[in-house]
Amino acid sequence: MSTAGTIVTRFAPSPSGHLHVGGARTALFCWAYAKGRGGKFLLRIEDTDQKRSSDAASLGFLKDLKWLGIDWDEGPAFEGCGGGPNGPYFQSERVDTYNRYLTQLVDAGKAYYAFDTAEELERKRAAAKAAGVAYRYDGSESIARPKVEVERLLAEGRPAVIRFRTPVGPITIKDEILGEATLPAGEVDDFVIRKADGFPTYHFAVVIDDELMGVTHVLRAQEHFNNTAKHMVLQDALGFRRPTYGHLPLIFNPDGSKMSKRDKDKVLRKTVTERKLAEPPAGTVGAERWKAWLADKNTQLDYEEANRLATALDVPLPEINVDDFRRSGYLPEVVCNFLALNGWSPGENREKFDNAFLRGAFDLSRVVKTPAKFDRVKLLSFDCDAITSMPRERFVALARAHGEVFHPEFMRKLTPSQFEALAGASHERSKTLDDMFRGNRFLVLGDEAFAYDAKAAEKNLKTGEPSGVAHLRALRPLLAEVKAWEAGALEAAIKPYADANAGGQLGKVAQPLRVAVSGGTVSPPIFDTLAILGRESSLARIDRAVKTFG
RNA sequence: GGCCCCAUCGUCUAGCCCGGUCUAGGACACCACCCUUUCACGGUGGGGACAGGGGUUCGAAUCCCCUUGGGGUCACCA
């Protein structure tokens, strides 16, 4: 039990390998609310659904929380967080506790066993729907069943659930964000509180645990709003106190659809169909999986499969999970900042802030009631601002760390000094930590291996008077003479040439060079690009371009 | 469909609770121009919203009602 007066919030996800942005925001707000008030933030794993079997990867989202800078005072132990006196923090390990309260309710006549089969219930639901009326469970038969009969059926081993006997009457939900709402009598029926497999349902476990763990404030997604009524009647029946509730607005895709991992499959399917790919790209997805995936729109690739396929296809995947944003090169502090802005704002036209500010300023009265559409373009802009305004050394360090995790083969092909030069040259044009890796593939391909973009070559090498190739021919001996192959010296060699032979328009010379050494029209500043590439590769590539397009 | 909730630029939002200071502010996006060795950055300027209809009031984005629209929820999932 926690000290009286201490604010306690909790984030209670079901086990998952990855943290969804919506969940991340909920966690962030719970964290900020408690920590900003000297309270505690705790984590609890809602793993009462055996079908969502939990394996080792099921707690993968803990690292996402850590990455965001959200740490928890109580909960599963992980990298210095967690532990605490109110555990276990896995609901699957608390079944005895739930059973104690369950028995108490049954003995008091506030809950009862029911033996309906799934088929029976389904039939009644369908009938109600056909009749155009709202389905409500009718417990009269179960309630009337004599105790001996119940015990006989139980002894027989008949599958049974326990339902809560919801008192008749309207229920008023009080919410710090949405205000008050009253559900008319009969709206909440006798819901299941223990499943046939012996596990409690979400509604029951939540109420017990929030009470036992001393949770004072429940902040969760708005989809739980109506559930609150169930939790309230349970609290009353058990004699529990009532936490303060705040239901957060949902976060959607820009088109209003729900954000789901399926969005990734959608993008990939569309690309595969458009490109008429018959076979999976090598090393991405197994042949069997590929077939099944293409045949059934409801089949989803797993996380790694989707990422490998996206990389092979060179298509960006919509970021859904926190880890997706990390992979895409977003800064954790920016993700938090932007997430907080979806559903809350500090007012006074302030938009940029860190978690320390959030924890000091966050409060429920400024949480917005309306659902938000997640604007990745604005997020990108925030990330760009954060990156370009950080010190260069910090950027280089972050980019290196990012590269080592997500682009190890790229990192292996560059020497440390080459990498540093590339990162330095990329800093001011990077919107994410990933940009420099995606945009500069040509650097790590062999001099004969990278491809020339036909359009770029046509425009910058073959046409013009003099043509780009003509400039390259003239430049080649000048470059060969450059003593120290670094950006300054290269500029000193090329600039005068442009002044004399291109009317001072450096672009007339820079673009042909760029296409010659990179294959395309986009690269870091040309002198940097040549310097990073080195003398040997630069000259070899120029020679190749002259030979190919001359 | 029943029930519940919500409604300001394309998007995120400020303003609403305590009506006048709002010819509605900011950010992202967009358009134009400028800068420029590509890309990006940056600079300057611009278009852009109180869903509709009734009330209340001297006066409404702000209060009330209706309509419309959006969302949530109606599981032995959480």
mmCIF file of C-alpha atoms in Angstrom, chain A residues 105-468:
data_model
loop_
_atom_site.group_PDB
_atom_site.id
_atom_site.type_symbol
_atom_site.label_atom_id
_atom_site.label_comp_id
_atom_site.label_asym_id
_atom_site.label_seq_id
_atom_site.Cartn_x
_atom_site.Cartn_y
_atom_site.Cartn_z
ATOM 1 C CA LEU A 105 -18.414 -11.716 -4.079
ATOM 2 C CA VAL A 106 -20.002 -15.076 -4.816
ATOM 3 C CA ASP A 107 -20.550 -15.788 -1.136
ATOM 4 C CA ALA A 108 -22.170 -12.407 -0.717
ATOM 5 C CA GLY A 109 -24.504 -13.093 -3.619
ATOM 6 C CA LYS A 110 -22.955 -10.251 -5.620
ATOM 7 C CA ALA A 111 -21.646 -12.571 -8.298
ATOM 8 C CA TYR A 112 -22.740 -15.925 -9.632
ATOM 9 C CA TYR A 113 -21.659 -18.867 -11.702
ATOM 10 C CA ALA A 114 -23.029 -19.171 -15.214
ATOM 11 C CA PHE A 115 -22.792 -22.165 -17.491
ATOM 12 C CA ASP A 116 -23.878 -20.769 -20.828
ATOM 13 C CA THR A 117 -21.904 -22.031 -23.779
ATOM 14 C CA ALA A 118 -20.254 -19.718 -26.249
ATOM 15 C CA GLU A 119 -22.654 -20.969 -28.923
ATOM 16 C CA GLU A 120 -25.746 -20.178 -26.841
ATOM 17 C CA LEU A 121 -24.517 -16.673 -26.137
ATOM 18 C CA GLU A 122 -23.587 -16.105 -29.735
ATOM 19 C CA ARG A 123 -27.051 -17.200 -30.838
ATOM 20 C CA LYS A 124 -28.737 -14.800 -28.446
ATOM 21 C CA ARG A 125 -26.528 -11.963 -29.542
ATOM 22 C CA ALA A 126 -27.324 -12.668 -33.170
ATOM 23 C CA ALA A 127 -31.041 -12.828 -32.399
ATOM 24 C CA ALA A 128 -30.915 -9.501 -30.602
ATOM 25 C CA LYS A 129 -29.101 -7.967 -33.494
ATOM 26 C CA ALA A 130 -31.628 -9.337 -35.974
ATOM 27 C CA ALA A 131 -34.430 -7.908 -33.870
ATOM 28 C CA GLY A 132 -32.688 -4.572 -33.828
ATOM 29 C CA VAL A 133 -32.328 -4.410 -30.065
ATOM 30 C CA ALA A 134 -29.236 -4.045 -27.967
ATOM 31 C CA TYR A 135 -28.076 -7.362 -26.553
ATOM 32 C CA ARG A 136 -27.916 -7.620 -22.766
ATOM 33 C CA TYR A 137 -27.060 -10.752 -20.873
ATOM 34 C CA ASP A 138 -30.045 -12.211 -19.061
ATOM 35 C CA GLY A 139 -28.848 -13.739 -15.818
ATOM 36 C CA SER A 140 -32.177 -14.722 -14.338
ATOM 37 C CA GLU A 141 -31.751 -18.412 -15.031
ATOM 38 C CA SER A 142 -28.266 -18.578 -13.574
ATOM 39 C CA ILE A 143 -29.198 -16.518 -10.564
ATOM 40 C CA ALA A 144 -32.184 -18.747 -9.829
ATOM 41 C CA ARG A 145 -30.117 -21.940 -9.991
ATOM 42 C CA PRO A 146 -30.009 -23.586 -6.543
ATOM 43 C CA LYS A 147 -26.649 -23.730 -4.852
ATOM 44 C CA VAL A 148 -26.565 -27.543 -4.831
ATOM 45 C CA GLU A 149 -27.219 -27.566 -8.544
ATOM 46 C CA VAL A 150 -24.365 -25.147 -9.122
ATOM 47 C CA GLU A 151 -22.059 -27.281 -7.061
ATOM 48 C CA ARG A 152 -23.123 -30.408 -8.892
ATOM 49 C CA LEU A 153 -22.386 -28.874 -12.264
ATOM 50 C CA LEU A 154 -19.057 -27.563 -11.023
ATOM 51 C CA ALA A 155 -18.149 -30.987 -9.647
ATOM 52 C CA GLU A 156 -19.104 -32.461 -12.983
ATOM 53 C CA GLY A 157 -16.482 -30.251 -14.516
ATOM 54 C CA ARG A 158 -18.847 -28.154 -16.565
ATOM 55 C CA PRO A 159 -17.114 -25.027 -17.886
ATOM 56 C CA ALA A 160 -18.302 -22.039 -15.922
ATOM 57 C CA VAL A 161 -17.683 -18.343 -15.710
ATOM 58 C CA ILE A 162 -18.435 -16.017 -12.866
ATOM 59 C CA ARG A 163 -20.546 -12.993 -13.665
ATOM 60 C CA PHE A 164 -20.964 -9.899 -11.602
ATOM 61 C CA ARG A 165 -24.488 -9.119 -10.548
ATOM 62 C CA THR A 166 -24.664 -5.519 -11.637
ATOM 63 C CA PRO A 167 -26.996 -3.485 -9.442
ATOM 64 C CA VAL A 168 -29.939 -1.960 -11.261
ATOM 65 C CA GLY A 169 -29.726 1.779 -11.727
ATOM 66 C CA PRO A 170 -28.042 4.511 -13.682
ATOM 67 C CA ILE A 171 -24.282 4.941 -13.294
ATOM 68 C CA THR A 172 -22.550 8.294 -13.400
ATOM 69 C CA ILE A 173 -18.943 8.334 -14.514
ATOM 70 C CA LYS A 174 -16.812 11.227 -13.323
ATOM 71 C CA ASP A 175 -13.887 12.031 -15.523
ATOM 72 C CA GLU A 176 -11.347 14.802 -15.088
ATOM 73 C CA ILE A 177 -11.051 15.305 -18.829
ATOM 74 C CA LEU A 178 -14.496 14.591 -20.217
ATOM 75 C CA GLY A 179 -16.605 15.669 -17.286
ATOM 76 C CA GLU A 180 -19.585 13.654 -16.132
ATOM 77 C CA ALA A 181 -21.592 11.143 -18.101
ATOM 78 C CA THR A 182 -24.512 9.079 -16.928
ATOM 79 C CA LEU A 183 -25.261 5.682 -18.379
ATOM 80 C CA PRO A 184 -28.961 4.820 -18.069
ATOM 81 C CA ALA A 185 -30.001 1.835 -15.995
ATOM 82 C CA GLY A 186 -29.610 -1.446 -17.834
ATOM 83 C CA GLU A 187 -26.718 -0.220 -19.936
ATOM 84 C CA VAL A 188 -24.267 -2.350 -18.022
ATOM 85 C CA ASP A 189 -25.299 -5.991 -17.854
ATOM 86 C CA ASP A 190 -23.976 -8.857 -15.742
ATOM 87 C CA PHE A 191 -20.499 -9.047 -17.208
ATOM 88 C CA VAL A 192 -18.006 -11.853 -16.806
ATOM 89 C CA ILE A 193 -15.408 -11.323 -14.117
ATOM 90 C CA ARG A 194 -13.785 -14.751 -14.214
ATOM 91 C CA LYS A 195 -13.323 -16.694 -17.382
ATOM 92 C CA ALA A 196 -13.830 -20.431 -17.723
ATOM 93 C CA ASP A 197 -10.063 -20.908 -17.694
ATOM 94 C CA GLY A 198 -9.891 -19.510 -14.192
ATOM 95 C CA PHE A 199 -8.301 -16.208 -15.108
ATOM 96 C CA PRO A 200 -10.028 -12.974 -14.188
ATOM 97 C CA THR A 201 -11.230 -10.706 -16.944
ATOM 98 C CA TYR A 202 -9.604 -7.356 -17.470
ATOM 99 C CA HIS A 203 -12.350 -5.519 -15.620
ATOM 100 C CA PHE A 204 -11.926 -7.538 -12.480
ATOM 101 C CA ALA A 205 -8.154 -7.663 -12.378
ATOM 102 C CA VAL A 206 -7.873 -3.948 -13.020
ATOM 103 C CA VAL A 207 -10.108 -3.057 -10.116
ATOM 104 C CA ILE A 208 -8.368 -5.374 -7.681
ATOM 105 C CA ASP A 209 -4.876 -4.345 -8.690
ATOM 106 C CA ASP A 210 -5.496 -0.633 -8.777
ATOM 107 C CA GLU A 211 -6.829 -0.872 -5.253
ATOM 108 C CA LEU A 212 -4.071 -3.115 -3.934
ATOM 109 C CA MET A 213 -1.320 -1.152 -5.627
ATOM 110 C CA GLY A 214 -2.616 2.139 -4.311
ATOM 111 C CA VAL A 215 -3.330 3.665 -7.709
ATOM 112 C CA THR A 216 -4.921 7.068 -7.232
ATOM 113 C CA HIS A 217 -5.199 8.277 -10.830
ATOM 114 C CA VAL A 218 -6.153 6.206 -13.819
ATOM 115 C CA LEU A 219 -5.188 7.799 -17.126
ATOM 116 C CA ARG A 220 -5.964 5.644 -20.096
ATOM 117 C CA ALA A 221 -7.281 5.810 -23.652
ATOM 118 C CA GLN A 222 -10.807 6.994 -24.309
ATOM 119 C CA GLU A 223 -11.829 3.578 -25.581
ATOM 120 C CA HIS A 224 -12.024 2.590 -21.922
ATOM 121 C CA PHE A 225 -14.479 5.295 -21.012
ATOM 122 C CA ASN A 226 -17.599 3.131 -20.939
ATOM 123 C CA ASN A 227 -15.719 0.376 -19.114
ATOM 124 C CA THR A 228 -15.325 2.740 -16.222
ATOM 125 C CA ALA A 229 -18.925 2.078 -15.242
ATOM 126 C CA LYS A 230 -18.104 -1.595 -14.791
ATOM 127 C CA HIS A 231 -15.108 -0.761 -12.689
ATOM 128 C CA MET A 232 -17.167 1.551 -10.534
ATOM 129 C CA VAL A 233 -19.869 -0.973 -9.679
ATOM 130 C CA LEU A 234 -17.167 -3.475 -8.848
ATOM 131 C CA GLN A 235 -15.405 -1.014 -6.578
ATOM 132 C CA ASP A 236 -18.668 -0.351 -4.778
ATOM 133 C CA ALA A 237 -19.373 -4.036 -4.300
ATOM 134 C CA LEU A 238 -15.897 -4.644 -2.918
ATOM 135 C CA GLY A 239 -15.849 -1.568 -0.747
ATOM 136 C CA PHE A 240 -12.902 -0.059 -2.590
ATOM 137 C CA ARG A 241 -12.218 3.620 -2.900
ATOM 138 C CA ARG A 242 -12.483 5.210 -6.327
ATOM 139 C CA PRO A 243 -9.450 6.465 -8.216
ATOM 140 C CA THR A 244 -9.649 9.645 -10.238
ATOM 141 C CA TYR A 245 -10.202 8.939 -13.912
ATOM 142 C CA GLY A 246 -8.980 10.740 -17.002
ATOM 143 C CA HIS A 247 -9.641 9.364 -20.470
ATOM 144 C CA LEU A 248 -7.245 10.482 -23.148
ATOM 145 C CA PRO A 249 -8.297 11.216 -26.719
ATOM 146 C CA LEU A 250 -7.353 8.586 -29.280
ATOM 147 C CA ILE A 251 -4.648 9.000 -31.904
ATOM 148 C CA PHE A 252 -5.448 8.141 -35.515
ATOM 149 C CA ASN A 253 -3.800 8.030 -38.914
ATOM 150 C CA PRO A 254 -4.038 11.178 -41.022
ATOM 151 C CA ASP A 255 -6.875 9.577 -42.998
ATOM 152 C CA GLY A 256 -8.812 8.912 -39.838
ATOM 153 C CA SER A 257 -8.221 5.179 -39.779
ATOM 154 C CA LYS A 258 -6.897 3.397 -36.757
ATOM 155 C CA MET A 259 -3.134 3.173 -36.514
ATOM 156 C CA SER A 260 -2.283 -0.454 -36.879
ATOM 157 C CA LYS A 261 0.631 -2.683 -37.814
ATOM 158 C CA ARG A 262 -1.549 -3.702 -40.705
ATOM 159 C CA ASP A 263 -0.727 -0.363 -42.277
ATOM 160 C CA LYS A 264 2.743 -1.718 -42.953
ATOM 161 C CA ASP A 265 1.396 -4.771 -44.712
ATOM 162 C CA LYS A 266 -0.821 -2.499 -46.753
ATOM 163 C CA VAL A 267 2.127 -0.479 -48.029
ATOM 164 C CA LEU A 268 4.164 -3.567 -48.774
ATOM 165 C CA ARG A 269 1.328 -5.351 -50.583
ATOM 166 C CA LYS A 270 0.686 -2.305 -52.698
ATOM 167 C CA THR A 271 4.354 -2.035 -53.656
ATOM 168 C CA VAL A 272 4.626 -5.724 -54.468
ATOM 169 C CA THR A 273 1.514 -5.582 -56.614
ATOM 170 C CA GLU A 274 2.593 -2.448 -58.438
ATOM 171 C CA ARG A 275 5.998 -3.876 -59.217
ATOM 172 C CA LYS A 276 4.455 -7.200 -60.152
ATOM 173 C CA LEU A 277 6.893 -9.140 -58.008
ATOM 174 C CA ALA A 278 6.361 -12.865 -58.320
ATOM 175 C CA GLU A 279 9.116 -13.887 -55.930
ATOM 176 C CA PRO A 280 10.112 -12.540 -52.551
ATOM 177 C CA PRO A 281 13.388 -10.588 -52.707
ATOM 178 C CA ALA A 282 16.248 -12.790 -51.534
ATOM 179 C CA GLY A 283 16.668 -13.012 -47.805
ATOM 180 C CA THR A 284 13.433 -11.313 -46.867
ATOM 181 C CA VAL A 285 10.526 -13.704 -46.489
ATOM 182 C CA GLY A 286 10.294 -17.447 -46.949
ATOM 183 C CA ALA A 287 8.541 -18.701 -50.080
ATOM 184 C CA GLU A 288 5.716 -20.290 -48.112
ATOM 185 C CA ARG A 289 5.145 -17.208 -46.009
ATOM 186 C CA TRP A 290 5.220 -15.036 -49.093
ATOM 187 C CA LYS A 291 2.517 -17.085 -50.760
ATOM 188 C CA ALA A 292 0.291 -17.126 -47.731
ATOM 189 C CA TRP A 293 0.802 -13.434 -47.189
ATOM 190 C CA LEU A 294 -0.096 -12.528 -50.748
ATOM 191 C CA ALA A 295 -3.100 -14.818 -50.770
ATOM 192 C CA ASP A 296 -4.702 -13.527 -47.602
ATOM 193 C CA LYS A 297 -5.006 -9.842 -46.866
ATOM 194 C CA ASN A 298 -5.430 -10.578 -43.182
ATOM 195 C CA THR A 299 -2.089 -12.278 -42.874
ATOM 196 C CA GLN A 300 0.512 -10.012 -41.353
ATOM 197 C CA LEU A 301 4.249 -10.227 -41.708
ATOM 198 C CA ASP A 302 6.063 -10.127 -38.441
ATOM 199 C CA TYR A 303 8.217 -7.231 -37.433
ATOM 200 C CA GLU A 304 11.513 -8.419 -38.854
ATOM 201 C CA GLU A 305 10.004 -9.766 -42.058
ATOM 202 C CA ALA A 306 8.296 -6.481 -42.776
ATOM 203 C CA ASN A 307 11.467 -4.512 -42.132
ATOM 204 C CA ARG A 308 13.603 -6.748 -44.324
ATOM 205 C CA LEU A 309 11.110 -6.585 -47.143
ATOM 206 C CA ALA A 310 10.819 -2.823 -46.867
ATOM 207 C CA THR A 311 14.579 -2.460 -46.983
ATOM 208 C CA ALA A 312 14.837 -4.717 -50.026
ATOM 209 C CA LEU A 313 12.036 -2.857 -51.767
ATOM 210 C CA ASP A 314 13.424 0.471 -50.604
ATOM 211 C CA VAL A 315 10.023 1.733 -49.470
ATOM 212 C CA PRO A 316 9.480 3.607 -46.232
ATOM 213 C CA LEU A 317 7.126 1.889 -43.838
ATOM 214 C CA PRO A 318 4.642 3.929 -41.848
ATOM 215 C CA GLU A 319 5.949 4.167 -38.299
ATOM 216 C CA ILE A 320 3.484 2.682 -35.825
ATOM 217 C CA ASN A 321 5.553 1.496 -32.912
ATOM 218 C CA VAL A 322 8.064 3.462 -30.919
ATOM 219 C CA ASP A 323 10.794 1.244 -32.256
ATOM 220 C CA ASP A 324 9.769 2.153 -35.805
ATOM 221 C CA PHE A 325 10.518 5.771 -35.050
ATOM 222 C CA ARG A 326 13.857 4.836 -33.584
ATOM 223 C CA ARG A 327 14.701 2.820 -36.680
ATOM 224 C CA SER A 328 13.673 5.765 -38.844
ATOM 225 C CA GLY A 329 16.157 7.928 -36.987
ATOM 226 C CA TYR A 330 13.939 10.071 -34.803
ATOM 227 C CA LEU A 331 15.252 11.415 -31.525
ATOM 228 C CA PRO A 332 13.472 10.069 -28.446
ATOM 229 C CA GLU A 333 13.032 13.513 -26.941
ATOM 230 C CA VAL A 334 11.366 14.698 -30.136
ATOM 231 C CA VAL A 335 9.050 11.715 -30.220
ATOM 232 C CA CYS A 336 7.990 12.467 -26.648
ATOM 233 C CA ASN A 337 7.555 16.141 -27.367
ATOM 234 C CA PHE A 338 5.425 15.485 -30.403
ATOM 235 C CA LEU A 339 3.409 12.745 -28.769
ATOM 236 C CA ALA A 340 2.580 15.063 -25.897
ATOM 237 C CA LEU A 341 1.331 17.640 -28.367
ATOM 238 C CA ASN A 342 -1.256 15.184 -29.588
ATOM 239 C CA GLY A 343 -3.890 15.614 -26.945
ATOM 240 C CA TRP A 344 -2.283 18.196 -24.724
ATOM 241 C CA SER A 345 -0.709 21.597 -25.021
ATOM 242 C CA PRO A 346 0.896 23.918 -22.525
ATOM 243 C CA GLY A 347 -0.739 26.983 -24.092
ATOM 244 C CA GLU A 348 0.925 30.319 -24.736
ATOM 245 C CA ASN A 349 1.982 29.178 -28.190
ATOM 246 C CA ARG A 350 4.617 26.921 -26.758
ATOM 247 C CA GLU A 351 5.312 23.783 -28.742
ATOM 248 C CA LYS A 352 8.891 22.755 -28.151
ATOM 249 C CA PHE A 353 9.678 21.263 -24.775
ATOM 250 C CA ASP A 354 11.389 18.311 -23.129
ATOM 251 C CA ASN A 355 10.165 15.718 -20.675
ATOM 252 C CA ALA A 356 11.381 17.752 -17.723
ATOM 253 C CA PHE A 357 9.135 20.591 -18.796
ATOM 254 C CA LEU A 358 6.266 18.227 -19.487
ATOM 255 C CA ARG A 359 6.469 16.717 -16.065
ATOM 256 C CA GLY A 360 6.366 20.150 -14.525
ATOM 257 C CA ALA A 361 3.544 21.486 -16.648
ATOM 258 C CA PHE A 362 1.326 18.543 -17.483
ATOM 259 C CA ASP A 363 -2.125 18.555 -16.027
ATOM 260 C CA LEU A 364 -5.464 17.068 -16.842
ATOM 261 C CA SER A 365 -7.312 20.331 -17.334
ATOM 262 C CA ARG A 366 -5.364 21.039 -20.511
ATOM 263 C CA VAL A 367 -5.899 17.649 -22.078
ATOM 264 C CA VAL A 368 -7.951 18.011 -25.226
ATOM 265 C CA LYS A 369 -11.169 16.047 -25.694
ATOM 266 C CA THR A 370 -10.934 15.497 -29.423
ATOM 267 C CA PRO A 371 -9.115 12.673 -31.173
ATOM 268 C CA ALA A 372 -5.916 13.641 -32.969
ATOM 269 C CA LYS A 373 -4.565 12.624 -36.336
ATOM 270 C CA PHE A 374 -0.911 11.812 -36.161
ATOM 271 C CA ASP A 375 0.996 14.099 -38.516
ATOM 272 C CA ARG A 376 4.322 12.488 -39.352
ATOM 273 C CA VAL A 377 5.297 15.469 -41.482
ATOM 274 C CA LYS A 378 5.217 17.797 -38.520
ATOM 275 C CA LEU A 379 7.104 15.272 -36.438
ATOM 276 C CA LEU A 380 9.766 15.254 -39.144
ATOM 277 C CA SER A 381 10.008 18.999 -39.014
ATOM 278 C CA PHE A 382 10.485 18.898 -35.232
ATOM 279 C CA ASP A 383 13.163 16.264 -35.615
ATOM 280 C CA CYS A 384 14.924 18.353 -38.219
ATOM 281 C CA ASP A 385 14.958 21.351 -35.913
ATOM 282 C CA ALA A 386 16.319 19.313 -33.039
ATOM 283 C CA ILE A 387 19.032 17.734 -35.143
ATOM 284 C CA THR A 388 20.241 20.812 -36.938
ATOM 285 C CA SER A 389 20.391 22.807 -33.730
ATOM 286 C CA MET A 390 22.425 20.298 -31.739
ATOM 287 C CA PRO A 391 26.223 20.549 -31.527
ATOM 288 C CA ARG A 392 28.018 18.840 -34.363
ATOM 289 C CA GLU A 393 29.887 16.412 -32.105
ATOM 290 C CA ARG A 394 26.648 15.256 -30.579
ATOM 291 C CA PHE A 395 25.169 14.633 -33.993
ATOM 292 C CA VAL A 396 28.177 12.657 -35.136
ATOM 293 C CA ALA A 397 28.033 10.532 -32.009
ATOM 294 C CA LEU A 398 24.315 9.877 -32.327
ATOM 295 C CA ALA A 399 24.590 9.106 -36.019
ATOM 296 C CA ARG A 400 27.393 6.669 -35.336
ATOM 297 C CA ALA A 401 25.384 4.898 -32.647
ATOM 298 C CA HIS A 402 22.385 4.766 -34.958
ATOM 299 C CA GLY A 403 24.464 3.410 -37.807
ATOM 300 C CA GLU A 404 26.031 0.719 -35.670
ATOM 301 C CA VAL A 405 22.609 -0.606 -34.751
ATOM 302 C CA PHE A 406 20.710 -0.178 -37.986
ATOM 303 C CA HIS A 407 23.344 0.035 -40.731
ATOM 304 C CA PRO A 408 26.264 -2.114 -39.611
ATOM 305 C CA GLU A 409 27.315 -3.008 -43.155
ATOM 306 C CA PHE A 410 27.406 0.680 -44.096
ATOM 307 C CA MET A 411 29.534 1.456 -41.063
ATOM 308 C CA ARG A 412 31.959 -1.338 -41.884
ATOM 309 C CA LYS A 413 32.688 0.087 -45.310
ATOM 310 C CA LEU A 414 33.774 3.490 -44.022
ATOM 311 C CA THR A 415 36.822 4.321 -41.976
ATOM 312 C CA PRO A 416 36.189 6.273 -38.787
ATOM 313 C CA SER A 417 37.501 9.453 -40.351
ATOM 314 C CA GLN A 418 35.450 8.947 -43.490
ATOM 315 C CA PHE A 419 32.411 8.487 -41.330
ATOM 316 C CA GLU A 420 33.147 11.576 -39.347
ATOM 317 C CA ALA A 421 33.536 13.608 -42.512
ATOM 318 C CA LEU A 422 30.271 12.250 -43.875
ATOM 319 C CA ALA A 423 28.383 12.890 -40.661
ATOM 320 C CA GLY A 424 29.812 16.388 -40.438
ATOM 321 C CA ALA A 425 28.777 17.145 -43.987
ATOM 322 C CA SER A 426 25.350 15.640 -43.448
ATOM 323 C CA HIS A 427 24.500 17.327 -40.179
ATOM 324 C CA GLU A 428 22.864 20.479 -41.470
ATOM 325 C CA ARG A 429 20.787 18.611 -44.055
ATOM 326 C CA SER A 430 19.623 15.761 -41.842
ATOM 327 C CA LYS A 431 16.054 15.533 -40.710
ATOM 328 C CA THR A 432 16.621 12.220 -39.016
ATOM 329 C CA LEU A 433 19.621 10.191 -37.948
ATOM 330 C CA ASP A 434 18.819 7.816 -40.755
ATOM 331 C CA ASP A 435 18.937 10.275 -43.661
ATOM 332 C CA MET A 436 22.672 10.071 -44.278
ATOM 333 C CA PHE A 437 22.544 6.306 -44.521
ATOM 334 C CA ARG A 438 19.661 6.216 -46.935
ATOM 335 C CA GLY A 439 20.896 9.046 -49.111
ATOM 336 C CA ASN A 440 24.511 8.058 -49.510
ATOM 337 C CA ARG A 441 24.470 4.431 -50.551
ATOM 338 C CA PHE A 442 26.819 5.291 -53.382
ATOM 339 C CA LEU A 443 29.624 5.807 -50.867
ATOM 340 C CA VAL A 444 29.679 2.185 -49.824
ATOM 341 C CA LEU A 445 29.230 0.667 -53.268
ATOM 342 C CA GLY A 446 32.185 -0.183 -55.460
ATOM 343 C CA ASP A 447 33.388 2.302 -58.048
ATOM 344 C CA GLU A 448 32.053 0.070 -60.785
ATOM 345 C CA ALA A 449 29.028 -1.115 -58.845
ATOM 346 C CA PHE A 450 26.928 1.971 -58.199
ATOM 347 C CA ALA A 451 24.378 2.818 -60.883
ATOM 348 C CA TYR A 452 24.037 5.992 -62.898
ATOM 349 C CA ASP A 453 20.634 7.561 -62.990
ATOM 350 C CA ALA A 454 19.845 7.803 -66.706
ATOM 351 C CA LYS A 455 18.026 11.114 -66.475
ATOM 352 C CA ALA A 456 20.693 12.707 -64.313
ATOM 353 C CA ALA A 457 23.447 11.551 -66.670
ATOM 354 C CA GLU A 458 21.614 12.759 -69.722
ATOM 355 C CA LYS A 459 21.055 16.214 -68.303
ATOM 356 C CA ASN A 460 24.332 16.773 -66.489
ATOM 357 C CA LEU A 461 26.846 14.808 -68.490
ATOM 358 C CA LYS A 462 25.719 14.515 -72.098
ATOM 359 C CA THR A 463 23.982 17.793 -72.789
ATOM 360 C CA GLY A 464 25.096 21.407 -72.413
ATOM 361 C CA GLU A 465 27.770 23.440 -74.122
ATOM 362 C CA PRO A 466 30.301 22.483 -73.121
ATOM 363 C CA SER A 467 28.899 19.181 -71.945
ATOM 364 C CA GLY A 468 29.399 17.830 -68.472
#
